[in-house]
Amino acid sequence: QVQLAESGGGLVQAGGSLRLSCAASGRTFSAYAMGWFRQAPGKEREFVAAISWRGSSTYYADSVKGRFTISRDNAKNTVYLQMNSLKPEDTAVYYCARRVGSNSNSITSYDYWGQGTQVTVSS
């Protein structure tokens, strides 16, 4: 059983920064690619960023490219999402997930999900 726990969310003003963390249980963390998704009220869950198992490849949604950075520390079983230049439209619950499929930006490629952390960006 894999457990993922996000942290680091909060309230920030537009233009500010936050760093989200996702701590994973289990010994196989480093064998899997990981991803971040977000879901705003009344909207579908959408892809934000993904990272390969070794961290050598990263992928981003166009809406966050150049502002967000995904990274991982396999020694700590943790994946991060550094969010800079935040905008009110970034307000959402952010989820990390373990990728088992081939399509990084598809929800169906992920099997285990965290409980989410709220990010609120005020204007």
PDB file of C-alpha atoms in Angstrom:
ATOM      1  CA  GLN A   1       0.000   0.000   0.000  1.00  0.00           C
ATOM      2  CA  VAL A   2       1.313   3.421  -0.991  1.00  0.00           C
ATOM      3  CA  GLN A   3       0.400   6.546   0.907  1.00  0.00           C
ATOM      4  CA  LEU A   4       0.991  10.068  -0.356  1.00  0.00           C
ATOM      5  CA  ALA A   5       0.724  13.116   1.878  1.00  0.00           C
ATOM      6  CA  GLU A   6       0.822  16.664   0.534  1.00  0.00           C
ATOM      7  CA  SER A   7       1.746  19.690   2.592  1.00  0.00           C
ATOM      8  CA  GLY A   8       2.764  23.306   2.119  1.00  0.00           C
ATOM      9  CA  GLY A   9      -0.461  24.818   0.895  1.00  0.00           C
ATOM     10  CA  GLY A  10      -1.869  28.050   2.244  1.00  0.00           C
ATOM     11  CA  LEU A  11      -3.014  31.570   1.503  1.00  0.00           C
ATOM     12  CA  VAL A  12      -0.694  33.822  -0.488  1.00  0.00           C
ATOM     13  CA  GLN A  13      -1.028  37.102  -2.335  1.00  0.00           C
ATOM     14  CA  ALA A  14      -0.778  37.263  -6.090  1.00  0.00           C
ATOM     15  CA  GLY A  15       2.846  37.313  -7.160  1.00  0.00           C
ATOM     16  CA  GLY A  16       3.924  35.296  -4.151  1.00  0.00           C
ATOM     17  CA  SER A  17       5.416  31.831  -3.864  1.00  0.00           C
ATOM     18  CA  LEU A  18       4.695  28.516  -2.187  1.00  0.00           C
ATOM     19  CA  ARG A  19       6.464  25.185  -2.142  1.00  0.00           C
ATOM     20  CA  LEU A  20       4.358  22.073  -1.931  1.00  0.00           C
ATOM     21  CA  SER A  21       5.748  18.767  -0.720  1.00  0.00           C
ATOM     22  CA  CYS A  22       4.465  15.261  -1.230  1.00  0.00           C
ATOM     23  CA  ALA A  23       5.859  12.596   1.069  1.00  0.00           C
ATOM     24  CA  ALA A  24       5.447   8.999  -0.033  1.00  0.00           C
ATOM     25  CA  SER A  25       5.498   5.838   2.007  1.00  0.00           C
ATOM     26  CA  GLY A  26       6.993   2.614   0.717  1.00  0.00           C
ATOM     27  CA  ARG A  27      10.300   1.476  -0.650  1.00  0.00           C
ATOM     28  CA  THR A  28       9.462   1.774  -4.355  1.00  0.00           C
ATOM     29  CA  PHE A  29       9.043   5.545  -4.573  1.00  0.00           C
ATOM     30  CA  SER A  30      12.157   6.030  -6.688  1.00  0.00           C
ATOM     31  CA  ALA A  31      10.928   3.539  -9.278  1.00  0.00           C
ATOM     32  CA  TYR A  32       7.953   5.641 -10.335  1.00  0.00           C
ATOM     33  CA  ALA A  33       7.321   8.891 -12.111  1.00  0.00           C
ATOM     34  CA  MET A  34       5.187  11.322 -10.132  1.00  0.00           C
ATOM     35  CA  GLY A  35       2.788  14.085 -10.968  1.00  0.00           C
ATOM     36  CA  TRP A  36       0.915  17.056  -9.579  1.00  0.00           C
ATOM     37  CA  PHE A  37      -2.681  17.880 -10.435  1.00  0.00           C
ATOM     38  CA  ARG A  38      -5.074  20.538  -9.188  1.00  0.00           C
ATOM     39  CA  GLN A  39      -8.803  20.982  -8.921  1.00  0.00           C
ATOM     40  CA  ALA A  40     -10.573  24.295  -8.557  1.00  0.00           C
ATOM     41  CA  PRO A  41     -14.166  24.504  -7.294  1.00  0.00           C
ATOM     42  CA  GLY A  42     -16.616  23.453  -9.962  1.00  0.00           C
ATOM     43  CA  LYS A  43     -13.866  22.370 -12.346  1.00  0.00           C
ATOM     44  CA  GLU A  44     -12.333  19.097 -13.372  1.00  0.00           C
ATOM     45  CA  ARG A  45      -9.019  17.956 -11.989  1.00  0.00           C
ATOM     46  CA  GLU A  46      -6.253  19.112 -14.303  1.00  0.00           C
ATOM     47  CA  PHE A  47      -2.632  18.244 -14.900  1.00  0.00           C
ATOM     48  CA  VAL A  48      -0.003  20.608 -13.536  1.00  0.00           C
ATOM     49  CA  ALA A  49       3.412  18.938 -13.735  1.00  0.00           C
ATOM     50  CA  ALA A  50       5.145  15.561 -13.841  1.00  0.00           C
ATOM     51  CA  ILE A  51       8.622  14.233 -13.261  1.00  0.00           C
ATOM     52  CA  SER A  52      10.353  11.031 -14.316  1.00  0.00           C
ATOM     53  CA  TRP A  53      11.506   8.449 -11.791  1.00  0.00           C
ATOM     54  CA  ARG A  54      15.072   9.719 -11.865  1.00  0.00           C
ATOM     55  CA  GLY A  55      14.115  13.370 -12.095  1.00  0.00           C
ATOM     56  CA  SER A  56      15.832  13.871 -15.419  1.00  0.00           C
ATOM     57  CA  SER A  57      12.636  14.703 -17.326  1.00  0.00           C
ATOM     58  CA  THR A  58       9.907  17.131 -16.375  1.00  0.00           C
ATOM     59  CA  TYR A  59       6.623  18.138 -17.996  1.00  0.00           C
ATOM     60  CA  TYR A  60       4.353  21.111 -17.371  1.00  0.00           C
ATOM     61  CA  ALA A  61       0.949  22.386 -18.290  1.00  0.00           C
ATOM     62  CA  ASP A  62       1.168  25.476 -20.462  1.00  0.00           C
ATOM     63  CA  SER A  63      -0.609  27.487 -17.778  1.00  0.00           C
ATOM     64  CA  VAL A  64       2.236  26.998 -15.272  1.00  0.00           C
ATOM     65  CA  LYS A  65       5.272  26.695 -17.524  1.00  0.00           C
ATOM     66  CA  GLY A  66       7.980  29.130 -16.476  1.00  0.00           C
ATOM     67  CA  ARG A  67       6.384  29.712 -13.058  1.00  0.00           C
ATOM     68  CA  PHE A  68       6.260  26.261 -11.446  1.00  0.00           C
ATOM     69  CA  THR A  69       9.098  23.780 -10.968  1.00  0.00           C
ATOM     70  CA  ILE A  70       8.702  20.124 -10.080  1.00  0.00           C
ATOM     71  CA  SER A  71      11.548  18.245  -8.431  1.00  0.00           C
ATOM     72  CA  ARG A  72      12.119  15.157  -6.323  1.00  0.00           C
ATOM     73  CA  ASP A  73      14.442  13.782  -3.676  1.00  0.00           C
ATOM     74  CA  ASN A  74      14.390  10.007  -3.853  1.00  0.00           C
ATOM     75  CA  ALA A  75      16.442   9.693  -0.683  1.00  0.00           C
ATOM     76  CA  LYS A  76      13.598  11.428   1.165  1.00  0.00           C
ATOM     77  CA  ASN A  77      10.754   9.828  -0.799  1.00  0.00           C
ATOM     78  CA  THR A  78       9.478  13.307  -1.550  1.00  0.00           C
ATOM     79  CA  VAL A  79       8.385  15.234  -4.615  1.00  0.00           C
ATOM     80  CA  TYR A  80       8.109  19.015  -4.607  1.00  0.00           C
ATOM     81  CA  LEU A  81       6.276  21.702  -6.512  1.00  0.00           C
ATOM     82  CA  GLN A  82       7.816  25.158  -6.312  1.00  0.00           C
ATOM     83  CA  MET A  83       5.222  27.717  -7.335  1.00  0.00           C
ATOM     84  CA  ASN A  84       6.311  31.263  -8.143  1.00  0.00           C
ATOM     85  CA  SER A  85       4.481  34.297  -9.528  1.00  0.00           C
ATOM     86  CA  LEU A  86       1.214  32.863  -8.291  1.00  0.00           C
ATOM     87  CA  LYS A  87      -2.038  34.100  -9.799  1.00  0.00           C
ATOM     88  CA  PRO A  88      -5.601  33.998  -8.451  1.00  0.00           C
ATOM     89  CA  GLU A  89      -6.417  31.406 -11.128  1.00  0.00           C
ATOM     90  CA  ASP A  90      -3.898  29.056  -9.476  1.00  0.00           C
ATOM     91  CA  THR A  91      -6.307  28.724  -6.535  1.00  0.00           C
ATOM     92  CA  ALA A  92      -7.184  25.042  -6.181  1.00  0.00           C
ATOM     93  CA  VAL A  93      -6.636  21.903  -4.189  1.00  0.00           C
ATOM     94  CA  TYR A  94      -3.325  20.416  -5.300  1.00  0.00           C
ATOM     95  CA  TYR A  95      -2.808  16.659  -5.432  1.00  0.00           C
ATOM     96  CA  CYS A  96       0.247  14.532  -5.978  1.00  0.00           C
ATOM     97  CA  ALA A  97      -0.034  11.124  -7.561  1.00  0.00           C
ATOM     98  CA  ARG A  98       2.047   8.149  -8.624  1.00  0.00           C
ATOM     99  CA  ARG A  99       2.238   7.563 -12.363  1.00  0.00           C
ATOM    100  CA  VAL A 100       1.918   4.064 -13.782  1.00  0.00           C
ATOM    101  CA  GLY A 101       0.703   4.880 -17.294  1.00  0.00           C
ATOM    102  CA  SER A 102       2.398   6.388 -20.303  1.00  0.00           C
ATOM    103  CA  ASN A 103       0.510   9.673 -20.591  1.00  0.00           C
ATOM    104  CA  SER A 104       1.863  12.171 -18.054  1.00  0.00           C
ATOM    105  CA  ASN A 105      -1.056  14.579 -18.287  1.00  0.00           C
ATOM    106  CA  SER A 106      -3.858  12.029 -18.057  1.00  0.00           C
ATOM    107  CA  ILE A 107      -5.534  11.273 -14.747  1.00  0.00           C
ATOM    108  CA  THR A 108      -5.943   7.666 -15.814  1.00  0.00           C
ATOM    109  CA  SER A 109      -2.147   7.224 -15.845  1.00  0.00           C
ATOM    110  CA  TYR A 110      -1.995   7.615 -12.060  1.00  0.00           C
ATOM    111  CA  ASP A 111      -2.968   5.041  -9.462  1.00  0.00           C
ATOM    112  CA  TYR A 112      -2.296   6.407  -5.969  1.00  0.00           C
ATOM    113  CA  TRP A 113      -3.331   9.914  -4.913  1.00  0.00           C
ATOM    114  CA  GLY A 114      -2.790  12.076  -1.860  1.00  0.00           C
ATOM    115  CA  GLN A 115      -5.567  13.825   0.023  1.00  0.00           C
ATOM    116  CA  GLY A 116      -4.678  17.227  -1.415  1.00  0.00           C
ATOM    117  CA  THR A 117      -3.560  20.570  -0.036  1.00  0.00           C
ATOM    118  CA  GLN A 118      -5.408  23.852  -0.514  1.00  0.00           C
ATOM    119  CA  VAL A 119      -3.691  26.741  -2.267  1.00  0.00           C
ATOM    120  CA  THR A 120      -5.482  30.080  -2.249  1.00  0.00           C
ATOM    121  CA  VAL A 121      -4.098  33.082  -4.114  1.00  0.00           C
ATOM    122  CA  SER A 122      -5.654  36.431  -3.306  1.00  0.00           C
ATOM    123  CA  SER A 123      -5.682  39.336  -5.744  1.00  0.00           C
TER     124      SER A 123
END
